[in-house]
């Protein structure tokens, strides 16, 4: 069993928490703890995952209510202690609402919910999230969202580009109209990552595509080294 310890936050309305746990615990053999949203204790964890779903029903705005959950107050301290945070889909939306990542995820350009498998280009491979992928990899990963169009002001976009914070881009086109084809980005330190595609849904050998499994192997190999 790997020594890398994962925590997965469960909000009311999360629906991908078990999918992530199946990969981290079931496929990779890592200790994995499900964390109810009201539990602020993140001690002993290496990576905290905010999974996909519809936290609190997303009735106000995606992630806008979840940002006030007690567990969110512990995320900054977790990162300051040297921990890592991963937000997938709704988790990415929550991270932007909480200010842990810049910008916002808004309604898709065509105003439709998109559920599809799309091309994703990796822009950086020097991070714990991507180091197991070969240089220049283009992946096929599932997406499923109605509010996945990344947007930010021009100054923030320039900062993301200049600091190399854009980790994933849609390739060849962004199906949701994301600015600069952004599918995922990280904090300046690289310890916080948000992405709209679902690598946990492309990891099990029983599925038709496994382009997501190196994503998880990257984390385990990097942190266990």
PDB file of C-alpha atoms in Angstrom:
ATOM      1  CA  UNK A   1       0.000   0.000   0.000  1.00  0.00           C
ATOM      2  CA  UNK A   2       1.282   3.509  -0.846  1.00  0.00           C
ATOM      3  CA  UNK A   3       2.055   5.888   2.011  1.00  0.00           C
ATOM      4  CA  UNK A   4       0.390   8.846   0.264  1.00  0.00           C
ATOM      5  CA  UNK A   5      -2.744   9.776   2.221  1.00  0.00           C
ATOM      6  CA  UNK A   6      -5.791  11.187   0.436  1.00  0.00           C
ATOM      7  CA  UNK A   7      -8.780  12.981   1.914  1.00  0.00           C
ATOM      8  CA  UNK A   8     -11.967  13.473  -0.105  1.00  0.00           C
ATOM      9  CA  UNK A   9     -14.405  16.174   1.008  1.00  0.00           C
ATOM     10  CA  UNK A  10     -18.065  15.177   0.769  1.00  0.00           C
ATOM     11  CA  UNK A  11     -20.530  18.036   0.449  1.00  0.00           C
ATOM     12  CA  UNK A  12     -24.300  17.550   0.329  1.00  0.00           C
ATOM     13  CA  UNK A  13     -24.733  16.962  -3.406  1.00  0.00           C
ATOM     14  CA  UNK A  14     -21.263  15.559  -4.158  1.00  0.00           C
ATOM     15  CA  UNK A  15     -21.529  12.621  -6.556  1.00  0.00           C
ATOM     16  CA  UNK A  16     -17.958  11.826  -7.596  1.00  0.00           C
ATOM     17  CA  UNK A  17     -16.476  11.241  -4.131  1.00  0.00           C
ATOM     18  CA  UNK A  18     -16.793   7.450  -4.411  1.00  0.00           C
ATOM     19  CA  UNK A  19     -15.324   7.511  -7.919  1.00  0.00           C
ATOM     20  CA  UNK A  20     -12.201   9.252  -6.583  1.00  0.00           C
ATOM     21  CA  UNK A  21     -12.013   6.867  -3.623  1.00  0.00           C
ATOM     22  CA  UNK A  22     -12.202   3.894  -5.958  1.00  0.00           C
ATOM     23  CA  UNK A  23      -9.115   5.171  -7.776  1.00  0.00           C
ATOM     24  CA  UNK A  24      -7.049   6.271  -4.762  1.00  0.00           C
ATOM     25  CA  UNK A  25      -7.941   3.375  -2.468  1.00  0.00           C
ATOM     26  CA  UNK A  26      -9.162   0.687  -4.836  1.00  0.00           C
ATOM     27  CA  UNK A  27      -6.731   1.006  -7.752  1.00  0.00           C
ATOM     28  CA  UNK A  28      -3.687   2.662  -6.149  1.00  0.00           C
ATOM     29  CA  UNK A  29      -3.931   1.216  -2.647  1.00  0.00           C
ATOM     30  CA  UNK A  30      -3.575   4.565  -0.871  1.00  0.00           C
ATOM     31  CA  UNK A  31      -5.083   5.314   2.546  1.00  0.00           C
ATOM     32  CA  UNK A  32      -8.186   7.390   1.788  1.00  0.00           C
ATOM     33  CA  UNK A  33     -10.512   9.184   4.186  1.00  0.00           C
ATOM     34  CA  UNK A  34     -13.913  10.624   3.282  1.00  0.00           C
ATOM     35  CA  UNK A  35     -14.360  13.974   5.047  1.00  0.00           C
ATOM     36  CA  UNK A  36     -17.834  15.316   5.731  1.00  0.00           C
ATOM     37  CA  UNK A  37     -18.055  19.032   4.850  1.00  0.00           C
ATOM     38  CA  UNK A  38     -18.582  20.058   8.477  1.00  0.00           C
ATOM     39  CA  UNK A  39     -15.372  18.359   9.640  1.00  0.00           C
ATOM     40  CA  UNK A  40     -12.415  20.809   9.721  1.00  0.00           C
ATOM     41  CA  UNK A  41      -9.728  18.260  10.678  1.00  0.00           C
ATOM     42  CA  UNK A  42      -7.366  17.662   7.725  1.00  0.00           C
ATOM     43  CA  UNK A  43      -4.411  16.512   9.809  1.00  0.00           C
ATOM     44  CA  UNK A  44      -2.285  13.690   8.486  1.00  0.00           C
ATOM     45  CA  UNK A  45      -3.419  14.114   4.868  1.00  0.00           C
ATOM     46  CA  UNK A  46      -1.149  14.738   1.891  1.00  0.00           C
ATOM     47  CA  UNK A  47      -3.775  15.509  -0.758  1.00  0.00           C
ATOM     48  CA  UNK A  48      -7.294  16.855  -0.161  1.00  0.00           C
ATOM     49  CA  UNK A  49      -9.710  16.371  -3.074  1.00  0.00           C
ATOM     50  CA  UNK A  50     -12.835  18.435  -3.686  1.00  0.00           C
ATOM     51  CA  UNK A  51     -14.806  16.130  -6.010  1.00  0.00           C
ATOM     52  CA  UNK A  52     -17.378  16.756  -8.710  1.00  0.00           C
ATOM     53  CA  UNK A  53     -21.102  17.004  -8.171  1.00  0.00           C
ATOM     54  CA  UNK A  54     -23.591  19.683  -7.222  1.00  0.00           C
ATOM     55  CA  UNK A  55     -22.577  20.888  -3.757  1.00  0.00           C
ATOM     56  CA  UNK A  56     -25.583  22.137  -1.816  1.00  0.00           C
ATOM     57  CA  UNK A  57     -27.528  21.778  -5.071  1.00  0.00           C
ATOM     58  CA  UNK A  58     -25.533  24.653  -6.600  1.00  0.00           C
ATOM     59  CA  UNK A  59     -28.763  26.590  -6.245  1.00  0.00           C
ATOM     60  CA  UNK A  60     -27.163  30.013  -5.765  1.00  0.00           C
ATOM     61  CA  UNK A  61     -24.128  29.609  -8.032  1.00  0.00           C
ATOM     62  CA  UNK A  62     -21.783  26.668  -8.482  1.00  0.00           C
ATOM     63  CA  UNK A  63     -19.559  26.467  -5.415  1.00  0.00           C
ATOM     64  CA  UNK A  64     -20.884  29.709  -3.923  1.00  0.00           C
ATOM     65  CA  UNK A  65     -22.386  28.025  -0.844  1.00  0.00           C
ATOM     66  CA  UNK A  66     -19.743  25.308  -0.474  1.00  0.00           C
ATOM     67  CA  UNK A  67     -17.030  27.920  -0.034  1.00  0.00           C
ATOM     68  CA  UNK A  68     -18.468  28.644   3.429  1.00  0.00           C
ATOM     69  CA  UNK A  69     -18.314  25.011   4.630  1.00  0.00           C
ATOM     70  CA  UNK A  70     -16.256  24.534   7.826  1.00  0.00           C
ATOM     71  CA  UNK A  71     -13.771  22.288   6.019  1.00  0.00           C
ATOM     72  CA  UNK A  72     -12.907  25.104   3.616  1.00  0.00           C
ATOM     73  CA  UNK A  73     -11.400  27.139   6.433  1.00  0.00           C
ATOM     74  CA  UNK A  74      -8.808  24.412   6.917  1.00  0.00           C
ATOM     75  CA  UNK A  75      -7.658  24.223   3.294  1.00  0.00           C
ATOM     76  CA  UNK A  76      -5.411  27.306   3.460  1.00  0.00           C
ATOM     77  CA  UNK A  77      -3.705  25.911   6.557  1.00  0.00           C
ATOM     78  CA  UNK A  78      -3.354  22.538   4.837  1.00  0.00           C
ATOM     79  CA  UNK A  79      -1.534  24.176   1.905  1.00  0.00           C
ATOM     80  CA  UNK A  80       0.594  26.309   4.257  1.00  0.00           C
ATOM     81  CA  UNK A  81       1.696  23.102   6.000  1.00  0.00           C
ATOM     82  CA  UNK A  82       2.921  21.743   2.670  1.00  0.00           C
ATOM     83  CA  UNK A  83      -0.204  19.862   1.651  1.00  0.00           C
ATOM     84  CA  UNK A  84      -1.870  19.673  -1.759  1.00  0.00           C
ATOM     85  CA  UNK A  85      -5.436  20.455  -2.859  1.00  0.00           C
ATOM     86  CA  UNK A  86      -7.175  19.131  -5.963  1.00  0.00           C
ATOM     87  CA  UNK A  87     -10.544  20.374  -7.227  1.00  0.00           C
ATOM     88  CA  UNK A  88     -12.309  18.432  -9.973  1.00  0.00           C
ATOM     89  CA  UNK A  89     -15.271  20.000 -11.836  1.00  0.00           C
ATOM     90  CA  UNK A  90     -17.497  21.253  -8.992  1.00  0.00           C
ATOM     91  CA  UNK A  91     -14.362  21.178  -6.839  1.00  0.00           C
ATOM     92  CA  UNK A  92     -12.660  23.549  -9.309  1.00  0.00           C
ATOM     93  CA  UNK A  93     -15.679  25.849  -9.126  1.00  0.00           C
ATOM     94  CA  UNK A  94     -15.486  25.818  -5.318  1.00  0.00           C
ATOM     95  CA  UNK A  95     -11.767  26.668  -5.355  1.00  0.00           C
ATOM     96  CA  UNK A  96     -12.386  29.746  -7.508  1.00  0.00           C
ATOM     97  CA  UNK A  97     -15.311  30.826  -5.341  1.00  0.00           C
ATOM     98  CA  UNK A  98     -13.098  30.450  -2.259  1.00  0.00           C
ATOM     99  CA  UNK A  99     -10.293  32.494  -3.844  1.00  0.00           C
ATOM    100  CA  UNK A 100      -7.798  29.619  -3.770  1.00  0.00           C
ATOM    101  CA  UNK A 101      -7.598  29.855  -7.560  1.00  0.00           C
ATOM    102  CA  UNK A 102      -8.244  32.976  -9.679  1.00  0.00           C
ATOM    103  CA  UNK A 103     -11.079  33.548 -12.144  1.00  0.00           C
ATOM    104  CA  UNK A 104     -14.500  31.908 -12.360  1.00  0.00           C
ATOM    105  CA  UNK A 105     -16.381  29.066 -14.062  1.00  0.00           C
ATOM    106  CA  UNK A 106     -19.567  30.323 -15.731  1.00  0.00           C
ATOM    107  CA  UNK A 107     -22.300  28.951 -18.011  1.00  0.00           C
ATOM    108  CA  UNK A 108     -21.072  27.137 -21.097  1.00  0.00           C
ATOM    109  CA  UNK A 109     -21.048  29.306 -24.197  1.00  0.00           C
ATOM    110  CA  UNK A 110     -23.871  27.306 -25.798  1.00  0.00           C
ATOM    111  CA  UNK A 111     -25.883  27.380 -22.545  1.00  0.00           C
ATOM    112  CA  UNK A 112     -26.174  23.562 -22.636  1.00  0.00           C
ATOM    113  CA  UNK A 113     -24.906  20.918 -20.224  1.00  0.00           C
ATOM    114  CA  UNK A 114     -22.076  19.080 -21.995  1.00  0.00           C
ATOM    115  CA  UNK A 115     -21.348  15.403 -21.278  1.00  0.00           C
ATOM    116  CA  UNK A 116     -18.657  14.131 -23.614  1.00  0.00           C
ATOM    117  CA  UNK A 117     -15.103  12.876 -23.985  1.00  0.00           C
ATOM    118  CA  UNK A 118     -12.778  15.643 -25.134  1.00  0.00           C
ATOM    119  CA  UNK A 119      -9.160  16.260 -26.079  1.00  0.00           C
ATOM    120  CA  UNK A 120      -6.918  17.749 -23.358  1.00  0.00           C
ATOM    121  CA  UNK A 121      -3.373  19.020 -23.897  1.00  0.00           C
ATOM    122  CA  UNK A 122      -0.910  19.015 -20.996  1.00  0.00           C
ATOM    123  CA  UNK A 123       0.977  22.305 -20.764  1.00  0.00           C
ATOM    124  CA  UNK A 124       3.238  21.482 -17.799  1.00  0.00           C
ATOM    125  CA  UNK A 125       4.800  18.192 -16.781  1.00  0.00           C
ATOM    126  CA  UNK A 126       6.980  19.416 -13.925  1.00  0.00           C
ATOM    127  CA  UNK A 127       4.138  19.213 -11.406  1.00  0.00           C
ATOM    128  CA  UNK A 128       3.132  16.365  -9.104  1.00  0.00           C
ATOM    129  CA  UNK A 129      -0.151  16.195 -11.037  1.00  0.00           C
ATOM    130  CA  UNK A 130       1.323  15.489 -14.470  1.00  0.00           C
ATOM    131  CA  UNK A 131       4.853  14.089 -14.116  1.00  0.00           C
ATOM    132  CA  UNK A 132       3.910  10.537 -15.207  1.00  0.00           C
ATOM    133  CA  UNK A 133       2.684  11.661 -18.642  1.00  0.00           C
ATOM    134  CA  UNK A 134       5.098  11.616 -21.595  1.00  0.00           C
ATOM    135  CA  UNK A 135       6.214  14.997 -22.893  1.00  0.00           C
ATOM    136  CA  UNK A 136       3.662  16.581 -25.227  1.00  0.00           C
ATOM    137  CA  UNK A 137       0.803  14.296 -24.245  1.00  0.00           C
ATOM    138  CA  UNK A 138      -2.705  14.899 -25.519  1.00  0.00           C
ATOM    139  CA  UNK A 139      -5.365  13.033 -23.558  1.00  0.00           C
ATOM    140  CA  UNK A 140      -8.988  12.077 -23.953  1.00  0.00           C
ATOM    141  CA  UNK A 141     -10.933  12.688 -20.727  1.00  0.00           C
ATOM    142  CA  UNK A 142     -14.629  12.935 -19.831  1.00  0.00           C
ATOM    143  CA  UNK A 143     -16.298  16.233 -19.023  1.00  0.00           C
ATOM    144  CA  UNK A 144     -19.809  16.739 -17.624  1.00  0.00           C
ATOM    145  CA  UNK A 145     -20.818  20.279 -16.714  1.00  0.00           C
ATOM    146  CA  UNK A 146     -23.118  23.166 -17.459  1.00  0.00           C
ATOM    147  CA  UNK A 147     -20.890  25.839 -15.895  1.00  0.00           C
ATOM    148  CA  UNK A 148     -17.371  25.021 -17.063  1.00  0.00           C
ATOM    149  CA  UNK A 149     -16.420  28.021 -19.171  1.00  0.00           C
ATOM    150  CA  UNK A 150     -13.364  29.526 -17.508  1.00  0.00           C
ATOM    151  CA  UNK A 151     -13.153  33.291 -17.505  1.00  0.00           C
ATOM    152  CA  UNK A 152     -11.048  36.010 -15.877  1.00  0.00           C
ATOM    153  CA  UNK A 153      -9.982  39.587 -16.534  1.00  0.00           C
ATOM    154  CA  UNK A 154      -7.124  40.323 -18.985  1.00  0.00           C
ATOM    155  CA  UNK A 155      -4.630  41.107 -16.219  1.00  0.00           C
ATOM    156  CA  UNK A 156      -5.291  37.783 -14.488  1.00  0.00           C
ATOM    157  CA  UNK A 157      -5.002  35.895 -17.788  1.00  0.00           C
ATOM    158  CA  UNK A 158      -1.614  37.495 -18.472  1.00  0.00           C
ATOM    159  CA  UNK A 159      -0.475  36.540 -14.984  1.00  0.00           C
ATOM    160  CA  UNK A 160      -1.597  32.922 -15.513  1.00  0.00           C
ATOM    161  CA  UNK A 161       0.266  32.778 -18.823  1.00  0.00           C
ATOM    162  CA  UNK A 162       3.426  34.507 -17.566  1.00  0.00           C
ATOM    163  CA  UNK A 163       3.643  32.365 -14.415  1.00  0.00           C
ATOM    164  CA  UNK A 164       2.900  29.083 -16.183  1.00  0.00           C
ATOM    165  CA  UNK A 165      -0.214  28.405 -14.141  1.00  0.00           C
ATOM    166  CA  UNK A 166      -2.222  26.970 -17.046  1.00  0.00           C
ATOM    167  CA  UNK A 167      -1.755  23.201 -16.734  1.00  0.00           C
ATOM    168  CA  UNK A 168      -4.429  21.822 -19.096  1.00  0.00           C
ATOM    169  CA  UNK A 169      -5.981  23.221 -22.275  1.00  0.00           C
ATOM    170  CA  UNK A 170      -8.793  21.814 -24.402  1.00  0.00           C
ATOM    171  CA  UNK A 171      -7.441  20.586 -27.730  1.00  0.00           C
ATOM    172  CA  UNK A 172      -8.267  21.371 -30.492  1.00  0.00           C
ATOM    173  CA  UNK A 173     -11.206  23.489 -29.252  1.00  0.00           C
ATOM    174  CA  UNK A 174     -12.861  24.280 -25.947  1.00  0.00           C
ATOM    175  CA  UNK A 175     -16.383  22.802 -26.150  1.00  0.00           C
ATOM    176  CA  UNK A 176     -17.587  25.160 -23.427  1.00  0.00           C
ATOM    177  CA  UNK A 177     -15.969  28.344 -24.774  1.00  0.00           C
ATOM    178  CA  UNK A 178     -13.312  28.604 -22.051  1.00  0.00           C
ATOM    179  CA  UNK A 179     -10.999  31.590 -22.254  1.00  0.00           C
ATOM    180  CA  UNK A 180      -7.650  30.641 -23.815  1.00  0.00           C
ATOM    181  CA  UNK A 181      -8.993  27.046 -23.977  1.00  0.00           C
ATOM    182  CA  UNK A 182      -8.230  26.670 -20.255  1.00  0.00           C
ATOM    183  CA  UNK A 183      -9.310  23.321 -18.821  1.00  0.00           C
ATOM    184  CA  UNK A 184      -7.231  23.392 -15.643  1.00  0.00           C
ATOM    185  CA  UNK A 185      -4.861  25.678 -13.746  1.00  0.00           C
ATOM    186  CA  UNK A 186      -2.791  25.747 -10.596  1.00  0.00           C
ATOM    187  CA  UNK A 187      -1.745  28.201  -7.922  1.00  0.00           C
ATOM    188  CA  UNK A 188       1.676  29.886  -8.295  1.00  0.00           C
ATOM    189  CA  UNK A 189       3.176  27.259  -5.961  1.00  0.00           C
ATOM    190  CA  UNK A 190       1.538  24.391  -7.878  1.00  0.00           C
ATOM    191  CA  UNK A 191       0.076  22.995  -4.649  1.00  0.00           C
ATOM    192  CA  UNK A 192      -3.534  23.812  -5.590  1.00  0.00           C
ATOM    193  CA  UNK A 193      -4.920  22.464  -8.867  1.00  0.00           C
ATOM    194  CA  UNK A 194      -8.388  22.802 -10.383  1.00  0.00           C
ATOM    195  CA  UNK A 195      -9.598  21.150 -13.583  1.00  0.00           C
ATOM    196  CA  UNK A 196     -12.951  20.566 -15.250  1.00  0.00           C
ATOM    197  CA  UNK A 197     -12.213  17.137 -16.876  1.00  0.00           C
ATOM    198  CA  UNK A 198     -12.631  14.018 -14.736  1.00  0.00           C
ATOM    199  CA  UNK A 199      -9.420  11.916 -14.562  1.00  0.00           C
ATOM    200  CA  UNK A 200     -11.117   9.619 -12.026  1.00  0.00           C
ATOM    201  CA  UNK A 201     -13.614   8.577 -14.695  1.00  0.00           C
ATOM    202  CA  UNK A 202     -10.858   7.398 -17.039  1.00  0.00           C
ATOM    203  CA  UNK A 203      -8.749   5.257 -14.728  1.00  0.00           C
ATOM    204  CA  UNK A 204     -10.323   1.831 -14.215  1.00  0.00           C
ATOM    205  CA  UNK A 205      -9.149  -0.876 -16.682  1.00  0.00           C
ATOM    206  CA  UNK A 206     -12.803  -1.831 -17.207  1.00  0.00           C
ATOM    207  CA  UNK A 207     -13.502   1.551 -18.806  1.00  0.00           C
ATOM    208  CA  UNK A 208     -12.965   2.218 -22.534  1.00  0.00           C
ATOM    209  CA  UNK A 209     -10.273   4.838 -21.830  1.00  0.00           C
ATOM    210  CA  UNK A 210      -7.574   5.044 -19.121  1.00  0.00           C
ATOM    211  CA  UNK A 211      -5.900   8.376 -19.919  1.00  0.00           C
ATOM    212  CA  UNK A 212      -6.678   9.500 -16.377  1.00  0.00           C
ATOM    213  CA  UNK A 213      -4.680   6.868 -14.507  1.00  0.00           C
ATOM    214  CA  UNK A 214      -1.239   8.526 -15.057  1.00  0.00           C
ATOM    215  CA  UNK A 215      -2.683  11.643 -13.426  1.00  0.00           C
ATOM    216  CA  UNK A 216      -3.169   9.726 -10.163  1.00  0.00           C
ATOM    217  CA  UNK A 217       0.065   7.789 -10.563  1.00  0.00           C
ATOM    218  CA  UNK A 218       1.892  11.124 -10.940  1.00  0.00           C
ATOM    219  CA  UNK A 219       0.693  12.202  -7.502  1.00  0.00           C
ATOM    220  CA  UNK A 220       1.597   8.942  -5.794  1.00  0.00           C
ATOM    221  CA  UNK A 221       5.011   8.627  -7.459  1.00  0.00           C
ATOM    222  CA  UNK A 222       5.907  12.278  -6.762  1.00  0.00           C
ATOM    223  CA  UNK A 223       4.897  12.298  -3.106  1.00  0.00           C
ATOM    224  CA  UNK A 224       6.216   8.829  -2.330  1.00  0.00           C
ATOM    225  CA  UNK A 225       9.650   9.629  -3.802  1.00  0.00           C
TER     226      UNK A 225
END
